[in-house]
Amino acid sequence: MKVLLVDDEKFAIEGLRNMLNWSGFEGELIGTASNGQEALLIAENEKPDVIISDIKMPIMDGLTLAKRIYEQSSNIDIILLSAHGEFEYAQQAIQYKVTNYILKPITREKINRLDQLLLQLKHKRHSHKQDFLHIWDHQFKDKILSGLRHTDLSVFDELFSSVLFTTPTSHETYNTIGIQLINFLYEYMSEIHINKEILNVSRQKSLAHYLDLPNQQEKANYLISKYYDILSNLKSQKHSNADTIIVFANSYILEHFSEADFNISFLADKVNVSLSYLSTLFKQSMGINLSTYIINLRLAKAKELLQNLEYSICDIGVQCGYEDSRYFAKLFKKKVGLTPSEYRNLHIQNNAIQ
């Protein structure tokens, strides 16, 4: 657990440095500052978990420091030290969600109390991290995957408003989740055949930018914007892919629909998509069921061939993809309202009248 000490009195800093049981709460001193302004700069770069700060300091006091940390939506725990016990200090400290407020002078008893408090904070952070990672594993992944598949923006909004913006967690845990999420989004894009080299470069840039952001609010906003960007790309990709699939599928149908071994499963294999996806896409694009479209093409060709007396009805069925003449005749009757023979005779009669 990373700790920043802030006091304008050097001996107070040295006292805390030497007397705290750092190993007991697995603490690491990441820096010291003589006022709140210095502390903010260090906090921005070093991302401490805990700041132990005096209240009365020049340039920026401890309460102002606590306020600034609070306004940044940071999850840094702040412990304030003061020689003053005035109620107004304690009141303001509560307002800025200060973790604890300890009166000087710092005795051995108060150091022991600080050690216990820091140990509790360590356990709390570990528990929050495990809870947060559990939420990610059991809620985030499935819901985000569903959102990606259905290009649904509301899924991500719901998750972030209910979890990322409201669940207190450490900077380290936020980074862990953010890295997992960014990798997860790019892995999904990679699976749907978007250029992998370009994706890898974009992924590295996204990760570097995310880790450079100074606070959780900005990190959360970046993750939301990244999700929106990727979703927008997926929508464009889907429309582009859909158009390509339909053009290829229709071209293949027109060339091969009259072949006896041609069917929609074979067509789906040719365009390298699932049959259900192809059927849905075709209906959305063409406004007609795929099987019906193929049948209509075959029967239109059959009508044309029936006008030529050189072909038997059996031959015409074969030329339209139906080797079973009885099935062909039955289907023709069902769709046209006449048997092939009746349709041919009607055509002959009409020609004779003309």
Short mmCIF file of C-alpha atoms in Angstrom, two decimals:
data_model
loop_
_atom_site.label_atom_id
_atom_site.label_comp_id
_atom_site.label_asym_id
_atom_site.label_seq_id
_atom_site.Cartn_x
_atom_site.Cartn_y
_atom_site.Cartn_z
CA MET A 1 0.00 0.00 0.00
CA LYS A 2 1.53 3.30 -1.12
CA VAL A 3 1.70 6.11 1.44
CA LEU A 4 2.47 9.83 1.04
CA LEU A 5 3.49 11.86 4.14
CA VAL A 6 2.73 15.60 4.19
CA ASP A 7 3.93 18.03 6.90
CA ASP A 8 5.85 21.29 6.91
CA GLU A 9 7.84 20.13 9.94
CA LYS A 10 10.67 17.79 8.93
CA PHE A 11 10.93 16.18 12.36
CA ALA A 12 7.24 15.18 12.13
CA ILE A 13 7.88 13.53 8.76
CA GLU A 14 10.93 11.71 10.12
CA GLY A 15 9.01 10.61 13.20
CA LEU A 16 6.29 8.97 11.11
CA ARG A 17 8.83 7.49 8.72
CA ASN A 18 10.73 5.83 11.58
CA MET A 19 7.89 4.88 13.94
CA LEU A 20 5.23 3.43 11.64
CA ASN A 21 5.23 -0.36 11.26
CA TRP A 22 5.53 -0.32 7.46
CA SER A 23 5.90 -4.07 7.08
CA GLY A 24 2.83 -4.70 9.24
CA PHE A 25 0.45 -3.08 6.75
CA GLU A 26 2.69 -3.77 3.72
CA GLY A 27 3.31 -0.06 3.30
CA GLU A 28 5.64 1.74 0.92
CA LEU A 29 6.61 5.38 1.43
CA ILE A 30 6.37 6.86 -2.07
CA GLY A 31 7.21 10.44 -1.12
CA THR A 32 7.04 13.34 1.33
CA ALA A 33 5.78 16.89 0.88
CA SER A 34 5.91 20.08 2.95
CA ASN A 35 2.52 21.43 1.82
CA GLY A 36 -0.67 20.46 0.03
CA GLN A 37 0.42 21.82 -3.33
CA GLU A 38 3.53 19.63 -3.38
CA ALA A 39 1.43 16.70 -2.23
CA LEU A 40 -1.01 17.11 -5.14
CA LEU A 41 1.84 17.01 -7.66
CA ILE A 42 3.32 13.89 -6.07
CA ALA A 43 -0.11 12.25 -5.85
CA GLU A 44 -0.75 12.88 -9.54
CA ASN A 45 2.46 11.08 -10.52
CA GLU A 46 2.81 8.41 -7.83
CA LYS A 47 -0.86 7.53 -7.18
CA PRO A 48 -0.71 6.89 -3.41
CA ASP A 49 -3.34 4.79 -1.67
CA VAL A 50 -3.11 6.83 1.54
CA ILE A 51 -2.07 10.40 2.37
CA ILE A 52 -1.18 11.22 5.98
CA SER A 53 -1.17 15.01 6.23
CA ASP A 54 -0.88 17.79 8.76
CA ILE A 55 -3.64 20.41 8.59
CA LYS A 56 -1.73 23.63 9.32
CA MET A 57 0.79 24.16 6.49
CA PRO A 58 1.86 27.08 4.28
CA ILE A 59 0.73 27.53 0.63
CA MET A 60 -1.97 24.83 0.84
CA ASP A 61 -3.24 23.35 4.11
CA GLY A 62 -4.37 19.80 4.74
CA LEU A 63 -8.10 20.51 4.51
CA THR A 64 -7.69 22.17 1.11
CA LEU A 65 -5.60 19.19 0.02
CA ALA A 66 -8.40 16.85 1.17
CA LYS A 67 -10.94 18.96 -0.72
CA ARG A 68 -8.91 18.86 -3.94
CA ILE A 69 -8.45 15.09 -3.68
CA TYR A 70 -12.19 14.73 -3.03
CA GLU A 71 -13.07 16.90 -6.06
CA GLN A 72 -10.92 14.68 -8.29
CA SER A 73 -13.14 11.70 -7.41
CA SER A 74 -10.01 9.94 -6.24
CA ASN A 75 -10.08 6.89 -4.02
CA ILE A 76 -7.11 8.05 -1.94
CA ASP A 77 -7.69 7.64 1.79
CA ILE A 78 -6.69 10.72 3.77
CA ILE A 79 -5.69 10.80 7.43
CA LEU A 80 -5.35 14.29 8.88
CA LEU A 81 -3.08 15.23 11.80
CA SER A 82 -3.66 18.41 13.77
CA ALA A 83 -2.69 20.17 16.97
CA HIS A 84 -6.17 21.67 16.99
CA GLY A 85 -9.29 19.91 18.16
CA GLU A 86 -11.80 22.47 16.98
CA PHE A 87 -15.14 21.07 15.87
CA GLU A 88 -15.03 23.00 12.58
CA TYR A 89 -11.94 21.08 11.45
CA ALA A 90 -13.57 17.73 12.14
CA GLN A 91 -16.74 18.88 10.41
CA GLN A 92 -14.89 19.87 7.23
CA ALA A 93 -12.85 16.67 7.37
CA ILE A 94 -16.07 14.62 7.32
CA GLN A 95 -17.38 16.71 4.40
CA TYR A 96 -14.35 15.73 2.31
CA LYS A 97 -14.60 12.07 3.33
CA VAL A 98 -11.37 12.12 5.33
CA THR A 99 -10.75 8.62 6.67
CA ASN A 100 -9.56 9.69 10.12
CA TYR A 101 -8.57 12.70 12.16
CA ILE A 102 -5.78 12.35 14.74
CA LEU A 103 -4.69 14.99 17.23
CA LYS A 104 -1.06 15.88 17.80
CA PRO A 105 1.27 15.33 19.54
CA ILE A 106 1.86 11.92 18.01
CA THR A 107 2.53 9.52 20.87
CA ARG A 108 3.46 5.84 20.71
CA GLU A 109 -0.17 5.03 21.45
CA LYS A 110 -1.31 7.13 18.48
CA ILE A 111 1.33 5.52 16.25
CA ASN A 112 -0.10 2.13 17.22
CA ARG A 113 -3.55 3.45 16.36
CA LEU A 114 -2.23 4.64 12.99
CA ASP A 115 -0.69 1.21 12.34
CA GLN A 116 -4.02 -0.46 13.06
CA LEU A 117 -5.88 2.03 10.89
CA LEU A 118 -3.48 1.51 7.98
CA LEU A 119 -3.82 -2.27 8.34
CA GLN A 120 -7.62 -1.92 8.18
CA LEU A 121 -7.33 0.23 5.07
CA LYS A 122 -5.10 -2.39 3.46
CA HIS A 123 -7.67 -5.13 4.17
CA LYS A 124 -10.50 -2.90 2.91
CA ARG A 125 -8.67 -2.21 -0.34
CA HIS A 126 -7.89 -5.88 -0.87
CA SER A 127 -11.53 -6.77 -0.26
CA HIS A 128 -12.73 -4.08 -2.68
CA LYS A 129 -10.27 -5.27 -5.30
CA GLN A 130 -11.52 -8.86 -5.02
CA ASP A 131 -15.15 -7.71 -5.13
CA PHE A 132 -14.45 -5.55 -8.16
CA LEU A 133 -12.59 -8.29 -10.02
CA HIS A 134 -15.44 -10.67 -9.18
CA ILE A 135 -17.94 -8.19 -10.67
CA TRP A 136 -15.77 -7.96 -13.79
CA ASP A 137 -15.54 -11.74 -14.20
CA HIS A 138 -19.20 -12.49 -13.50
CA GLN A 139 -21.07 -9.44 -14.82
CA PHE A 140 -18.95 -7.21 -17.01
CA LYS A 141 -17.68 -9.69 -19.56
CA ASP A 142 -20.99 -11.30 -20.48
CA LYS A 143 -22.92 -8.03 -20.58
CA ILE A 144 -20.27 -6.20 -22.57
CA LEU A 145 -20.02 -9.11 -25.02
CA SER A 146 -23.79 -8.98 -25.44
CA GLY A 147 -23.59 -5.23 -25.99
CA LEU A 148 -20.92 -5.67 -28.65
CA ARG A 149 -22.86 -8.37 -30.47
CA HIS A 150 -26.04 -6.29 -30.52
CA THR A 151 -24.22 -2.93 -30.87
CA ASP A 152 -26.01 -1.74 -27.74
CA LEU A 153 -24.67 1.45 -26.11
CA SER A 154 -26.96 1.26 -23.08
CA VAL A 155 -25.21 -1.84 -21.71
CA PHE A 156 -21.97 0.02 -21.08
CA ASP A 157 -23.73 3.10 -19.67
CA GLU A 158 -25.59 0.91 -17.20
CA LEU A 159 -22.48 -0.95 -16.08
CA PHE A 160 -20.40 2.18 -15.59
CA SER A 161 -23.08 4.14 -13.77
CA SER A 162 -23.82 1.27 -11.42
CA VAL A 163 -20.31 -0.12 -10.90
CA LEU A 164 -17.33 1.92 -12.08
CA PHE A 165 -18.60 5.30 -10.91
CA THR A 166 -20.00 4.05 -7.61
CA THR A 167 -17.65 1.28 -6.45
CA PRO A 168 -14.68 2.61 -4.46
CA THR A 169 -11.51 0.96 -5.63
CA SER A 170 -7.80 1.64 -5.72
CA HIS A 171 -5.91 3.19 -8.61
CA GLU A 172 -4.14 -0.14 -9.10
CA THR A 173 -7.41 -2.06 -9.34
CA TYR A 174 -8.86 0.50 -11.71
CA ASN A 175 -5.82 0.05 -13.91
CA THR A 176 -6.21 -3.73 -13.78
CA ILE A 177 -9.86 -3.57 -14.83
CA GLY A 178 -9.17 -0.96 -17.51
CA ILE A 179 -6.36 -3.02 -19.03
CA GLN A 180 -8.55 -6.14 -19.02
CA LEU A 181 -11.43 -4.23 -20.59
CA ILE A 182 -9.34 -2.64 -23.35
CA ASN A 183 -7.74 -6.01 -24.16
CA PHE A 184 -11.17 -7.66 -24.12
CA LEU A 185 -12.60 -5.10 -26.57
CA TYR A 186 -9.69 -5.46 -28.98
CA GLU A 187 -9.73 -9.27 -28.76
CA TYR A 188 -13.39 -9.21 -29.78
CA MET A 189 -12.61 -6.98 -32.75
CA SER A 190 -9.76 -9.30 -33.71
CA GLU A 191 -12.11 -12.30 -33.69
CA ILE A 192 -14.40 -10.71 -36.26
CA HIS A 193 -11.51 -10.39 -38.70
CA ILE A 194 -10.65 -6.69 -38.42
CA ASN A 195 -7.00 -6.11 -39.47
CA LYS A 196 -4.93 -7.57 -36.64
CA GLU A 197 -1.77 -5.50 -37.21
CA ILE A 198 -3.66 -2.22 -37.11
CA LEU A 199 -5.59 -3.44 -34.07
CA ASN A 200 -2.42 -4.30 -32.17
CA VAL A 201 -0.94 -0.83 -32.70
CA SER A 202 -4.22 0.78 -31.67
CA ARG A 203 -4.44 -1.44 -28.59
CA GLN A 204 -0.95 -0.45 -27.39
CA LYS A 205 -1.72 3.25 -27.86
CA SER A 206 -5.00 2.90 -26.00
CA LEU A 207 -3.37 1.11 -23.06
CA ALA A 208 -0.56 3.68 -22.81
CA HIS A 209 -3.01 6.58 -22.92
CA TYR A 210 -5.28 4.96 -20.31
CA LEU A 211 -2.43 4.36 -17.86
CA ASP A 212 -1.26 7.98 -18.23
CA LEU A 213 -4.61 9.44 -17.16
CA PRO A 214 -4.35 11.06 -13.71
CA ASN A 215 -7.56 10.00 -11.96
CA GLN A 216 -10.40 7.51 -11.97
CA GLN A 217 -12.98 9.92 -13.39
CA GLU A 218 -10.87 10.51 -16.49
CA LYS A 219 -10.10 6.80 -16.77
CA ALA A 220 -13.80 5.92 -16.60
CA ASN A 221 -14.65 8.56 -19.20
CA TYR A 222 -11.91 7.23 -21.47
CA LEU A 223 -13.18 3.65 -21.17
CA ILE A 224 -16.69 4.78 -22.08
CA SER A 225 -15.45 6.77 -25.08
CA LYS A 226 -13.29 3.82 -26.17
CA TYR A 227 -16.30 1.50 -26.00
CA TYR A 228 -18.36 3.96 -28.06
CA ASP A 229 -15.58 4.28 -30.64
CA ILE A 230 -15.22 0.52 -30.98
CA LEU A 231 -18.98 0.05 -31.16
CA SER A 232 -19.16 2.68 -33.90
CA ASN A 233 -16.40 0.86 -35.81
CA LEU A 234 -18.24 -2.43 -35.37
CA LYS A 235 -21.44 -0.91 -36.74
CA SER A 236 -19.60 0.41 -39.80
CA GLN A 237 -17.81 -2.91 -40.19
CA LYS A 238 -21.07 -4.82 -39.93
CA HIS A 239 -22.78 -2.64 -42.54
CA SER A 240 -19.78 -2.93 -44.85
CA ASN A 241 -19.53 -6.70 -44.33
CA ALA A 242 -23.28 -7.10 -44.72
CA ASP A 243 -23.30 -5.31 -48.06
CA THR A 244 -20.38 -7.41 -49.30
CA ILE A 245 -22.01 -10.64 -48.14
CA ILE A 246 -25.33 -9.85 -49.84
CA VAL A 247 -23.70 -8.83 -53.13
CA PHE A 248 -21.59 -12.01 -53.19
CA ALA A 249 -24.47 -14.25 -52.10
CA ASN A 250 -26.85 -12.85 -54.70
CA SER A 251 -24.25 -13.14 -57.44
CA TYR A 252 -23.59 -16.77 -56.47
CA ILE A 253 -27.32 -17.55 -56.35
CA LEU A 254 -27.94 -16.14 -59.83
CA GLU A 255 -25.10 -18.23 -61.21
CA HIS A 256 -25.88 -21.53 -59.47
CA PHE A 257 -29.58 -21.62 -58.40
CA SER A 258 -30.52 -24.08 -61.15
CA GLU A 259 -27.98 -26.70 -60.05
CA ALA A 260 -29.48 -29.75 -58.34
CA ASP A 261 -27.00 -29.76 -55.45
CA PHE A 262 -27.43 -26.04 -54.71
CA ASN A 263 -29.03 -25.21 -51.35
CA ILE A 264 -28.90 -22.45 -48.74
CA SER A 265 -26.55 -24.37 -46.42
CA PHE A 266 -24.08 -24.71 -49.29
CA LEU A 267 -24.47 -20.97 -49.99
CA ALA A 268 -23.77 -20.06 -46.33
CA ASP A 269 -20.56 -22.10 -46.46
CA LYS A 270 -19.52 -20.29 -49.63
CA VAL A 271 -19.90 -16.83 -48.06
CA ASN A 272 -18.34 -18.07 -44.80
CA VAL A 273 -21.16 -17.14 -42.41
CA SER A 274 -23.71 -19.13 -40.43
CA LEU A 275 -26.95 -20.09 -42.15
CA SER A 276 -29.06 -18.25 -39.55
CA TYR A 277 -27.01 -15.05 -39.96
CA LEU A 278 -27.18 -15.23 -43.76
CA SER A 279 -30.94 -15.83 -43.70
CA THR A 280 -31.53 -12.88 -41.35
CA LEU A 281 -29.21 -10.60 -43.30
CA PHE A 282 -30.80 -11.56 -46.64
CA LYS A 283 -34.32 -10.92 -45.37
CA GLN A 284 -33.30 -7.52 -43.96
CA SER A 285 -31.53 -6.49 -47.15
CA MET A 286 -33.74 -8.00 -49.87
CA GLY A 287 -37.10 -8.00 -48.10
CA ILE A 288 -37.72 -11.66 -48.94
CA ASN A 289 -36.96 -15.00 -47.35
CA LEU A 290 -33.81 -16.59 -48.82
CA SER A 291 -35.44 -19.94 -49.63
CA THR A 292 -38.43 -18.20 -51.21
CA TYR A 293 -36.09 -16.06 -53.32
CA ILE A 294 -34.33 -19.16 -54.72
CA ILE A 295 -37.63 -20.95 -55.38
CA ASN A 296 -38.97 -17.88 -57.21
CA LEU A 297 -35.87 -17.80 -59.43
CA ARG A 298 -36.22 -21.50 -60.25
CA LEU A 299 -39.93 -21.24 -61.02
CA ALA A 300 -39.40 -18.13 -63.16
CA LYS A 301 -36.91 -20.13 -65.20
CA ALA A 302 -39.33 -23.06 -65.34
CA LYS A 303 -42.08 -20.80 -66.70
CA GLU A 304 -39.73 -19.58 -69.39
CA LEU A 305 -38.70 -23.12 -70.37
CA LEU A 306 -42.31 -24.35 -70.39
CA GLN A 307 -42.95 -22.04 -73.31
CA ASN A 308 -40.53 -24.15 -75.37
CA LEU A 309 -42.16 -27.40 -76.47
CA GLU A 310 -38.79 -29.03 -77.12
CA TYR A 311 -38.32 -29.77 -73.38
CA SER A 312 -40.27 -32.32 -71.43
CA ILE A 313 -41.59 -31.28 -68.02
CA CYS A 314 -39.16 -33.73 -66.43
CA ASP A 315 -36.23 -32.11 -68.27
CA ILE A 316 -37.39 -28.65 -67.25
CA GLY A 317 -37.50 -29.72 -63.60
CA VAL A 318 -33.89 -30.93 -63.83
CA GLN A 319 -32.77 -27.72 -65.55
CA CYS A 320 -34.32 -25.75 -62.67
CA GLY A 321 -32.61 -27.80 -59.95
CA TYR A 322 -35.36 -30.36 -59.26
CA GLU A 323 -34.36 -33.93 -60.15
CA ASP A 324 -37.57 -35.30 -58.64
CA SER A 325 -40.23 -34.50 -61.28
CA ARG A 326 -43.13 -35.20 -58.92
CA TYR A 327 -41.74 -32.79 -56.30
CA PHE A 328 -41.20 -30.19 -59.03
CA ALA A 329 -44.79 -30.54 -60.29
CA LYS A 330 -46.19 -30.36 -56.75
CA LEU A 331 -44.14 -27.26 -55.87
CA PHE A 332 -45.06 -25.56 -59.17
CA LYS A 333 -48.77 -26.20 -58.56
CA LYS A 334 -48.51 -24.85 -54.99
CA LYS A 335 -46.73 -21.63 -55.96
CA VAL A 336 -48.25 -20.89 -59.40
CA GLY A 337 -51.72 -22.36 -58.96
CA LEU A 338 -51.37 -24.56 -62.06
CA THR A 339 -49.48 -27.74 -62.82
CA PRO A 340 -46.56 -27.38 -65.25
CA SER A 341 -48.70 -29.05 -67.97
CA GLU A 342 -51.64 -26.71 -67.30
CA TYR A 343 -49.33 -23.69 -67.40
CA ARG A 344 -47.84 -24.84 -70.73
CA ASN A 345 -51.27 -25.50 -72.25
CA LEU A 346 -52.52 -22.11 -71.09
CA HIS A 347 -49.54 -20.45 -72.72
CA ILE A 348 -50.18 -22.36 -75.99
CA GLN A 349 -53.86 -21.30 -75.95
CA ASN A 350 -52.95 -17.66 -75.35
CA ASN A 351 -50.51 -17.74 -78.25
CA ALA A 352 -53.14 -19.33 -80.50
CA ILE A 353 -55.67 -16.58 -79.66
CA GLN A 354 -53.11 -13.91 -80.41
#
